[in-house]
Amino acid sequence: MTRSARRTRRTLQVAGAGAAALLALSACSSSDDSSTGSDSSTSASSPDKLSGTVTVFAAASLKESFTALGKEFEQEHPGTKVMFSFGGSDSLAASITGGAPADVFASASPKTMAIVTDKGDASGTPATFVRNQLEIATLPGNPDKIASLKDLTKSGLKVVLCDKTVPCGAAAQKALDAGKLKLTPVSYEQDVKAALTKVELKEADAAVVYKTDVNAAGDKVEGVDFPESADAINDYPIVQLKDAPNAEAAEAFIALVQSADGQKVLTEAGFLKP
Amino acid sequence: MTSPTDAPDKSAAAADTLRGGPRRGRVRTGFGRGVPLPLLVPALLGLAFLVLPLIALLVRTPWHSLPDQLTSPEVWQALKLSLLCATAATAVSLVIGVPLAWLLARVEFPGRGLVRALVTLPLVLPPVVGGVALLMALGRNGIVGQWLDAWFGVTLPFTTAGVVVAEAFVAMPFLVISVEGTLRAADPRYEEAAATLGASRFTAFRRVTLPLIAPGIAAGAVLAWARALGEFGATITFAGNFPGRTQTMPLAVYLALQSDPEAAIALSLVLLAVSVAVLAGLRDRWMTAS
């Protein structure tokens, strides 16, 4: 009698432990790399005093400038911490609509921003805070003498583009269409940094990427401007998310990005003013 | 004849684990008798954990648009390329992997443990890291690749051959482990008998050992093929993504997910169906033959 009761209890314990392990696993996978939530209880009595973590999901092309802005934010508001998740705008948007706990979303195109706003996950209307222009990235010293977008169509040249599903690829296609050019790349890369890396590693001779990425890569690549890029300028919208765990800090971070200080950091990185 | 699973050898056991554990049919216990609840409950939980995502995929499949998705030329292109490259990668693995497994199982040499660890490294290495390593070695600017380019004008990145290389790098360890385990379990006295009858070591390998370990080789080849079919990280890093040339099904799924989740689900379903069909079909034929 007691024995079977004990056995049942133990079974329940084991089952409970198994369920807990499963829950822990699923919790891990859904919360990704951000660990907000716990310290988001900002007291309403002192709105000037920000605290806790603000989680920013931002397009891969914003990595360098936003990292700098994050440091500035932490200095201005002691006690706060800015966590970033950089990646392809599409995958970030998918994570947000999938329930990732983020405060701010900055994407590389209105189209990817629309994925989030259409689902009702944004609080307020997205604001365009910068624009970005394409540039050709070539090997240092430009050994293939690339001077225009048309030069990329030369045979024997290994060119990589972003895939048409991500903003930099869509923009490159727009520029090619504007110049009535047809270009067969060796690869369609999954985001702008992957395309640039192929040139940095000298596996490809050229890539069509953002001006800001060429700047950020320093002397590992050389940039070539081309007039068709004017027809394919990307707007970058930023928005506070509806379920933001730290709404006040999110608001302050967006304000910093739009402030004169923030704009200075962004234009220095090669972004255009909206 | 000693069957692979009877040997208490560690690597044979490891190979068994990879192959799906000891043979089915040996444990004939029904659920009603002898299975303690503390084992049964977590076991069923484990089963649910592994199978649930696959069921979810089926539930969310856009059945109405499935025929259109599947008859699109892009899908066929990606599927054909996937099957071709996985088969080629398996062939490459067989040609160089079986001798490697033989070396590890039959020849004593200093540092064998280290070599075995290195051989199995791609099993635990993140595939993207494998892709980066391949670029450093065989890329146009890589330590070996620059000579391939200079001497033969051959560059592997962005080519179908590059896909095969990436897949073979990730899949071959499965074959090597499988075959090595089978070899260690196979009785070496047959080879010794062949040697006493005047056969050279290579003849003995060809005429005696190979037929003896054929089921193990087949099992390893199926595993390697399935792994190659699903390979993503090393492929996109090393070979890039171009429809018809380097875009395999997993790459197509990943990129479709960015713009058209329904298409991604449909593509995933195809890959799932192909993998299940092959694993289920070949399992009974090859893996239970003792």
XYZ file of C-alpha atoms in Angstrom:
564
model
C 0.000 0.000 0.000
C 2.531 2.549 1.215
C 4.985 1.158 -1.231
C 2.756 1.738 -4.221
C 1.880 5.189 -2.924
C 5.556 6.013 -2.692
C 6.097 4.705 -6.138
C 3.348 6.891 -7.538
C 4.783 9.909 -5.787
C 8.208 9.213 -7.145
C 6.772 8.790 -10.604
C 5.123 12.158 -10.292
C 8.385 13.676 -9.117
C 10.261 12.284 -12.066
C 7.563 13.397 -14.451
C 7.605 16.832 -12.845
C 11.352 17.066 -13.190
C 11.078 16.066 -16.825
C 8.409 18.667 -17.477
C 10.469 21.289 -15.673
C 13.476 20.413 -17.791
C 11.371 20.758 -20.914
C 10.001 24.082 -19.762
C 13.485 25.311 -18.984
C 14.596 24.238 -22.431
C 11.771 26.012 -24.172
C 12.263 29.099 -22.033
C 15.910 29.176 -23.051
C 15.138 28.925 -26.712
C 12.479 31.591 -26.737
C 14.295 34.250 -24.755
C 17.344 34.124 -27.026
C 20.240 36.199 -25.800
C 18.338 38.835 -23.913
C 17.639 38.611 -20.230
C 15.322 41.470 -19.530
C 12.017 41.179 -17.776
C 13.310 40.634 -14.273
C 14.659 44.117 -13.738
C 12.134 46.070 -15.716
C 10.140 47.427 -12.806
C 11.042 51.045 -13.203
C 9.340 53.095 -10.533
C 6.790 55.488 -11.965
C 7.414 58.114 -9.278
C 10.745 59.247 -10.736
C 10.481 59.178 -14.535
C 13.883 60.822 -15.020
C 15.687 58.054 -13.240
C 16.030 55.248 -15.760
C 17.205 51.818 -14.769
C 17.311 48.246 -15.925
C 18.088 46.757 -19.302
C 16.849 48.074 -22.602
C 16.886 45.511 -25.384
C 17.375 46.786 -28.911
C 16.859 44.649 -32.015
C 18.681 46.355 -34.867
C 19.646 45.667 -38.490
C 23.121 44.207 -38.989
C 24.232 47.363 -40.794
C 23.648 49.429 -37.627
C 26.052 47.340 -35.549
C 28.963 49.764 -35.231
C 27.025 53.006 -34.781
C 24.414 51.566 -32.414
C 27.084 49.930 -30.271
C 28.657 53.374 -29.869
C 25.267 54.923 -29.087
C 24.571 52.197 -26.539
C 27.748 53.078 -24.654
C 26.746 56.741 -24.708
C 23.299 55.856 -23.363
C 24.742 53.837 -20.485
C 26.986 56.759 -19.541
C 24.121 59.260 -19.653
C 21.886 57.017 -17.587
C 23.996 55.254 -14.974
C 22.434 52.004 -13.884
C 21.060 51.159 -17.286
C 22.335 48.543 -19.663
C 21.708 48.358 -23.397
C 21.544 44.884 -24.908
C 21.696 44.502 -28.680
C 20.626 41.797 -31.039
C 21.958 42.544 -34.497
C 20.902 40.528 -37.531
C 19.014 40.486 -40.796
C 15.975 42.772 -40.442
C 13.684 39.973 -41.607
C 14.801 37.456 -39.009
C 14.663 40.112 -36.274
C 11.121 41.026 -37.296
C 10.202 37.335 -37.220
C 11.615 36.978 -33.695
C 9.651 40.018 -32.510
C 6.364 38.815 -33.936
C 7.243 35.450 -32.423
C 7.314 37.048 -28.986
C 10.972 37.936 -28.369
C 11.167 40.324 -25.389
C 12.539 43.460 -27.036
C 12.060 47.167 -26.303
C 13.152 48.794 -29.559
C 13.267 47.653 -33.179
C 15.375 49.439 -35.783
C 15.119 47.870 -39.232
C 16.838 48.491 -42.542
C 13.658 48.926 -44.565
C 10.034 49.995 -44.186
C 9.027 46.615 -45.636
C 10.571 44.669 -42.786
C 9.234 47.185 -40.270
C 5.761 46.566 -41.685
C 6.026 42.901 -40.609
C 6.069 44.136 -37.000
C 3.534 46.971 -37.314
C 1.084 44.791 -39.261
C 1.009 42.351 -36.365
C 0.260 45.193 -33.964
C 3.517 44.682 -32.088
C 4.654 48.302 -32.353
C 3.694 51.134 -30.055
C 3.132 54.273 -32.125
C 4.292 54.970 -35.651
C 7.818 54.097 -36.790
C 10.045 57.083 -37.504
C 12.696 57.176 -40.214
C 15.935 58.083 -38.442
C 18.571 57.551 -41.149
C 18.903 56.506 -44.765
C 21.570 54.347 -46.286
C 23.117 54.264 -49.727
C 24.718 51.385 -51.570
C 28.341 51.232 -52.522
C 30.504 48.671 -54.289
C 33.042 47.003 -52.027
C 36.164 45.843 -53.851
C 39.464 44.330 -52.802
C 41.967 46.821 -51.339
C 43.626 48.793 -54.126
C 40.774 47.889 -56.501
C 42.877 45.453 -58.602
C 40.025 44.823 -61.041
C 39.647 48.551 -61.773
C 35.965 48.647 -60.962
C 34.628 52.150 -61.514
C 30.900 51.654 -62.107
C 28.043 49.287 -61.493
C 28.347 48.184 -65.137
C 31.916 46.987 -64.521
C 30.503 44.336 -62.192
C 28.832 42.619 -65.147
C 32.231 41.831 -66.717
C 32.692 38.102 -67.095
C 35.276 36.421 -64.902
C 34.558 38.747 -62.019
C 33.254 37.101 -58.849
C 30.531 39.346 -57.461
C 28.309 38.606 -54.463
C 24.971 40.270 -53.786
C 22.606 40.077 -50.855
C 19.648 37.776 -51.399
C 16.624 39.587 -52.814
C 14.639 38.719 -49.686
C 16.802 40.969 -47.461
C 16.799 44.788 -47.742
C 20.329 45.193 -49.145
C 19.527 42.670 -51.882
C 16.263 44.367 -52.756
C 18.082 47.708 -52.958
C 20.842 46.248 -55.158
C 18.219 44.855 -57.514
C 16.560 48.280 -57.660
C 19.873 49.934 -58.548
C 20.578 47.336 -61.253
C 17.104 47.855 -62.684
C 17.641 51.614 -62.643
C 20.836 51.155 -64.673
C 19.122 48.553 -66.924
C 21.891 46.132 -66.019
C 21.817 42.374 -65.667
C 24.229 40.868 -63.203
C 24.814 37.218 -62.370
C 26.536 36.986 -59.007
C 28.358 33.893 -57.748
C 26.216 33.945 -54.641
C 23.212 35.574 -53.005
C 24.271 36.012 -49.377
C 21.875 35.937 -46.441
C 22.749 39.386 -45.079
C 24.893 42.402 -45.832
C 27.704 41.437 -43.458
C 27.963 37.973 -45.044
C 28.316 39.572 -48.481
C 31.010 41.952 -47.267
C 32.877 39.136 -45.500
C 33.263 37.259 -48.783
C 35.193 40.274 -50.152
C 37.167 40.768 -46.930
C 38.288 37.137 -47.172
C 39.167 37.781 -50.852
C 36.850 34.953 -51.959
C 34.845 37.389 -54.054
C 36.155 40.322 -56.091
C 33.307 42.687 -55.303
C 30.038 42.991 -53.431
C 27.200 45.483 -53.480
C 26.746 46.540 -49.860
C 25.919 49.648 -47.853
C 28.303 52.576 -47.719
C 28.278 52.273 -43.926
C 29.519 48.686 -44.094
C 32.392 49.689 -46.364
C 33.285 52.432 -43.858
C 33.104 50.037 -40.939
C 35.364 47.504 -42.672
C 38.199 50.064 -42.718
C 41.045 49.262 -45.105
C 40.045 45.638 -45.604
C 37.920 46.716 -48.566
C 37.751 49.712 -50.853
C 34.506 51.504 -51.677
C 33.379 52.600 -55.134
C 30.417 54.960 -55.430
C 27.995 54.574 -58.306
C 25.250 56.955 -59.467
C 22.493 54.298 -59.633
C 22.662 54.006 -55.836
C 20.661 57.251 -55.638
C 17.669 55.283 -56.945
C 17.941 52.670 -54.236
C 18.252 54.520 -50.975
C 16.942 52.632 -47.948
C 14.963 54.292 -45.180
C 15.685 52.999 -41.686
C 12.641 53.142 -39.382
C 12.826 52.806 -35.602
C 9.956 52.052 -33.237
C 9.212 51.283 -29.616
C 7.592 47.896 -29.200
C 4.210 47.460 -27.601
C 5.213 44.789 -25.114
C 8.462 46.566 -24.262
C 9.580 45.335 -20.830
C 11.314 48.682 -20.226
C 9.204 51.248 -22.061
C 10.710 54.380 -20.507
C 14.268 53.413 -21.338
C 13.133 52.444 -24.833
C 11.685 55.918 -25.329
C 14.908 57.512 -24.091
C 17.047 55.376 -26.391
C 14.969 56.318 -29.431
C 15.255 59.967 -28.401
C 19.029 59.607 -28.252
C 19.136 58.060 -31.745
C 17.123 60.996 -33.114
C 19.011 63.672 -31.171
C 21.754 65.816 -32.725
C 24.334 63.723 -30.864
C 22.927 60.485 -32.198
C 22.652 61.790 -35.730
C 26.291 62.870 -35.568
C 27.417 59.338 -34.706
C 25.270 57.916 -37.495
C 26.390 60.357 -40.209
C 29.996 59.766 -39.223
C 29.388 56.085 -39.920
C 28.251 57.014 -43.423
C 24.463 57.169 -42.992
C 22.492 59.931 -44.683
C 20.137 62.245 -42.817
C 16.455 61.384 -43.366
C 29.841 -14.858 -36.864
C 30.085 -12.106 -34.304
C 27.558 -9.451 -34.951
C 28.556 -5.838 -34.302
C 26.133 -5.324 -31.463
C 27.370 -8.261 -29.439
C 30.784 -6.774 -28.884
C 31.291 -4.919 -25.620
C 33.706 -2.624 -27.422
C 33.217 1.042 -26.692
C 33.366 2.366 -30.219
C 31.040 -0.348 -31.405
C 28.635 0.799 -28.752
C 29.081 4.365 -29.928
C 28.366 3.309 -33.474
C 25.290 1.503 -32.221
C 24.063 4.611 -30.503
C 24.435 6.505 -33.749
C 22.646 3.763 -35.598
C 19.727 3.884 -33.241
C 20.777 1.561 -30.464
C 20.602 -2.188 -30.258
C 18.350 -3.843 -32.760
C 14.660 -3.650 -32.540
C 12.957 -6.916 -32.030
C 15.336 -7.906 -29.294
C 13.350 -6.116 -26.598
C 9.972 -7.721 -26.783
C 8.488 -6.239 -23.657
C 5.013 -4.802 -24.000
C 4.103 -1.599 -22.208
C 1.803 -3.505 -19.866
C 4.465 -5.608 -18.227
C 7.804 -4.775 -16.700
C 8.213 -1.162 -17.748
C 8.512 0.942 -14.600
C 6.550 4.160 -14.678
C 9.511 6.364 -13.660
C 11.162 5.262 -16.901
C 8.087 5.219 -19.085
C 6.914 8.762 -18.316
C 10.194 10.567 -19.105
C 10.683 8.291 -22.090
C 7.320 9.297 -23.532
C 8.105 12.924 -22.692
C 11.354 12.566 -24.600
C 9.549 11.028 -27.542
C 6.987 13.838 -27.551
C 9.760 16.433 -27.378
C 11.438 15.021 -30.480
C 8.311 14.305 -32.491
C 6.138 17.297 -31.583
C 7.972 19.840 -33.798
C 7.609 17.483 -36.756
C 3.884 17.123 -36.091
C 3.617 20.915 -35.820
C 5.209 21.192 -39.249
C 2.571 18.859 -40.653
C -0.246 20.728 -38.907
C 0.896 24.099 -40.239
C 1.576 22.907 -43.776
C -0.349 25.006 -46.305
C -1.905 21.942 -47.976
C -3.994 24.005 -50.400
C -0.990 25.730 -51.954
C 1.315 22.739 -51.571
C 0.964 21.444 -55.160
C 1.953 24.857 -56.535
C 4.887 25.178 -54.151
C 6.203 21.731 -54.959
C 5.919 21.931 -58.713
C 7.787 25.224 -58.913
C 11.061 24.865 -60.838
C 13.075 26.418 -57.986
C 12.051 23.693 -55.569
C 12.930 20.941 -58.032
C 16.223 22.624 -58.749
C 17.098 22.807 -55.068
C 15.904 19.258 -54.376
C 17.800 17.810 -57.337
C 20.952 19.633 -56.296
C 20.516 18.463 -52.692
C 20.156 14.801 -53.715
C 23.061 15.020 -56.142
C 25.423 16.724 -53.715
C 24.520 14.486 -50.772
C 25.135 11.410 -52.926
C 28.438 12.767 -54.200
C 29.503 13.670 -50.662
C 28.650 10.136 -49.534
C 30.670 8.679 -52.405
C 33.657 10.840 -51.443
C 33.231 9.755 -47.821
C 33.179 6.089 -48.829
C 36.311 6.338 -50.947
C 38.433 8.054 -48.303
C 36.449 7.345 -45.149
C 36.442 3.532 -45.212
C 40.252 3.291 -45.525
C 40.542 5.854 -42.745
C 38.246 3.801 -40.535
C 40.312 0.686 -41.332
C 43.488 2.523 -40.356
C 41.970 3.590 -37.038
C 40.631 0.131 -36.243
C 43.396 -2.175 -37.454
C 46.726 -0.339 -37.316
C 48.486 0.540 -34.073
C 50.289 3.828 -34.340
C 51.305 6.504 -31.861
C 48.698 9.206 -31.346
C 45.836 7.082 -32.635
C 43.525 8.384 -29.924
C 44.264 11.942 -30.960
C 43.681 11.154 -34.625
C 40.362 9.555 -33.776
C 39.366 12.647 -31.788
C 40.308 14.895 -34.718
C 38.334 12.744 -37.147
C 35.206 13.031 -35.044
C 35.649 16.760 -34.419
C 33.301 17.855 -37.238
C 30.537 15.981 -35.391
C 30.586 18.470 -32.556
C 31.931 21.517 -34.370
C 29.298 24.115 -35.267
C 28.890 23.707 -39.033
C 29.490 27.425 -39.612
C 32.883 27.037 -37.962
C 33.525 24.143 -40.326
C 32.638 26.419 -43.232
C 35.020 29.131 -42.047
C 37.770 26.544 -41.582
C 37.160 25.228 -45.098
C 37.417 28.777 -46.472
C 40.737 29.233 -44.682
C 42.009 25.947 -46.129
C 40.430 25.631 -49.561
C 39.162 29.141 -50.329
C 40.650 31.191 -53.144
C 42.945 32.777 -50.578
C 43.256 29.692 -48.367
C 46.474 27.929 -47.437
C 45.867 25.136 -49.963
C 43.227 26.864 -52.065
C 45.553 29.598 -53.328
C 47.743 26.913 -54.933
C 44.748 25.135 -56.437
C 43.842 28.468 -57.972
C 47.373 29.311 -59.149
C 48.245 25.874 -60.553
C 44.966 24.493 -61.843
C 42.706 27.537 -61.929
C 40.353 25.694 -59.577
C 38.413 27.605 -56.935
C 35.965 25.695 -54.771
C 33.847 28.422 -53.121
C 30.655 29.284 -55.005
C 30.744 25.995 -56.952
C 28.748 22.772 -56.752
C 32.012 20.984 -55.951
C 32.296 23.329 -52.981
C 28.914 22.131 -51.724
C 30.106 18.519 -51.980
C 33.287 19.377 -50.071
C 31.347 21.149 -47.309
C 28.865 18.289 -46.991
C 31.567 15.616 -47.021
C 33.483 17.471 -44.290
C 30.467 17.399 -42.015
C 29.108 13.953 -42.969
C 32.223 11.781 -43.266
C 32.821 11.385 -39.507
C 29.471 9.579 -39.243
C 30.664 7.019 -41.767
C 34.118 6.670 -40.208
C 32.727 6.122 -36.708
C 30.196 3.608 -37.985
C 32.684 1.612 -40.030
C 35.367 1.722 -37.351
C 32.933 0.352 -34.801
C 31.939 -2.481 -37.125
C 35.581 -3.245 -37.905
C 36.495 -3.455 -34.231
C 33.638 -5.843 -33.650
C 34.513 -8.005 -36.682
C 36.766 -10.926 -35.840
C 40.295 -10.244 -37.160
C 40.974 -13.988 -37.257
C 39.258 -14.212 -40.641
C 41.838 -11.809 -42.020
C 44.618 -13.756 -40.305
C 43.307 -16.940 -41.873
C 43.335 -15.263 -45.275
C 46.925 -14.166 -44.654
C 48.008 -17.717 -43.800
C 46.512 -18.804 -47.104
C 48.799 -16.352 -48.863
C 46.565 -13.315 -49.344
C 48.222 -9.922 -49.058
C 46.823 -7.498 -46.507
C 45.062 -5.526 -49.216
C 43.576 -8.653 -50.791
C 42.387 -9.761 -47.373
C 40.776 -6.369 -46.862
C 39.103 -6.478 -50.255
C 37.962 -10.102 -50.286
C 37.361 -10.817 -46.588
C 37.019 -7.672 -44.510
C 34.887 -5.595 -46.868
C 32.133 -8.227 -47.292
C 32.259 -8.844 -43.555
C 31.597 -5.214 -42.654
C 29.278 -4.397 -45.565
C 26.233 -3.800 -43.309
C 28.259 -1.389 -41.173
C 29.439 0.463 -44.256
C 25.902 0.679 -45.571
C 24.639 1.974 -42.237
C 27.405 4.572 -42.100
C 26.740 5.606 -45.685
C 23.041 6.140 -44.994
C 23.838 8.226 -41.927
C 26.385 10.279 -43.845
C 23.961 10.763 -46.724
C 21.201 11.945 -44.415
C 23.562 14.314 -42.616
C 24.832 15.701 -45.930
C 21.270 16.234 -47.126
C 20.504 18.401 -44.108
C 23.789 20.298 -44.064
C 23.323 24.073 -43.932
C 25.950 26.072 -42.040
C 29.119 24.887 -43.733
C 27.451 25.015 -47.141
C 26.234 28.610 -46.939
C 29.548 29.737 -45.450
C 31.848 27.901 -47.843
C 29.846 27.541 -51.033
C 27.503 30.530 -50.886
C 23.988 30.539 -52.232
C 23.137 30.510 -55.917
C 20.010 28.812 -57.281
C 20.853 25.756 -59.356
C 24.534 25.786 -58.457
C 24.958 25.921 -54.691
C 21.460 26.476 -53.311
C 20.507 23.205 -51.639
C 17.154 22.601 -49.944
C 18.215 23.732 -46.442
C 19.480 27.029 -47.888
C 16.282 27.466 -49.871
C 14.277 26.851 -46.679
C 16.276 29.411 -44.716
C 15.965 32.139 -47.330
C 12.310 31.392 -48.039
C 11.631 31.848 -44.330
C 12.689 35.495 -44.661
C 10.051 36.363 -47.229
C 7.552 33.534 -47.611
C 7.089 31.346 -44.523
C 4.495 29.175 -46.296
C 7.027 28.256 -48.948
C 9.563 27.516 -46.225
C 7.149 25.135 -44.508
C 6.404 23.383 -47.806
C 10.117 23.014 -48.560
C 10.770 21.716 -45.044
C 8.063 19.140 -45.538
C 9.737 17.844 -48.701
C 13.082 17.542 -46.959
C 11.439 15.822 -44.007
C 9.618 13.365 -46.276
C 12.760 12.502 -48.228
C 14.807 12.004 -45.058
C 12.176 9.863 -43.355
C 11.656 7.770 -46.485
C 15.345 7.047 -46.857
C 16.030 6.359 -43.183
C 12.949 4.164 -42.828
C 13.420 2.381 -46.131
C 17.065 1.558 -45.703
C 16.941 0.844 -41.997
C 15.255 -2.490 -42.230
C 17.203 -3.613 -45.235
C 20.709 -2.695 -44.102
C 20.768 -2.054 -40.449
C 19.075 -5.137 -39.099
C 20.991 -7.588 -41.240
C 23.274 -9.468 -38.885
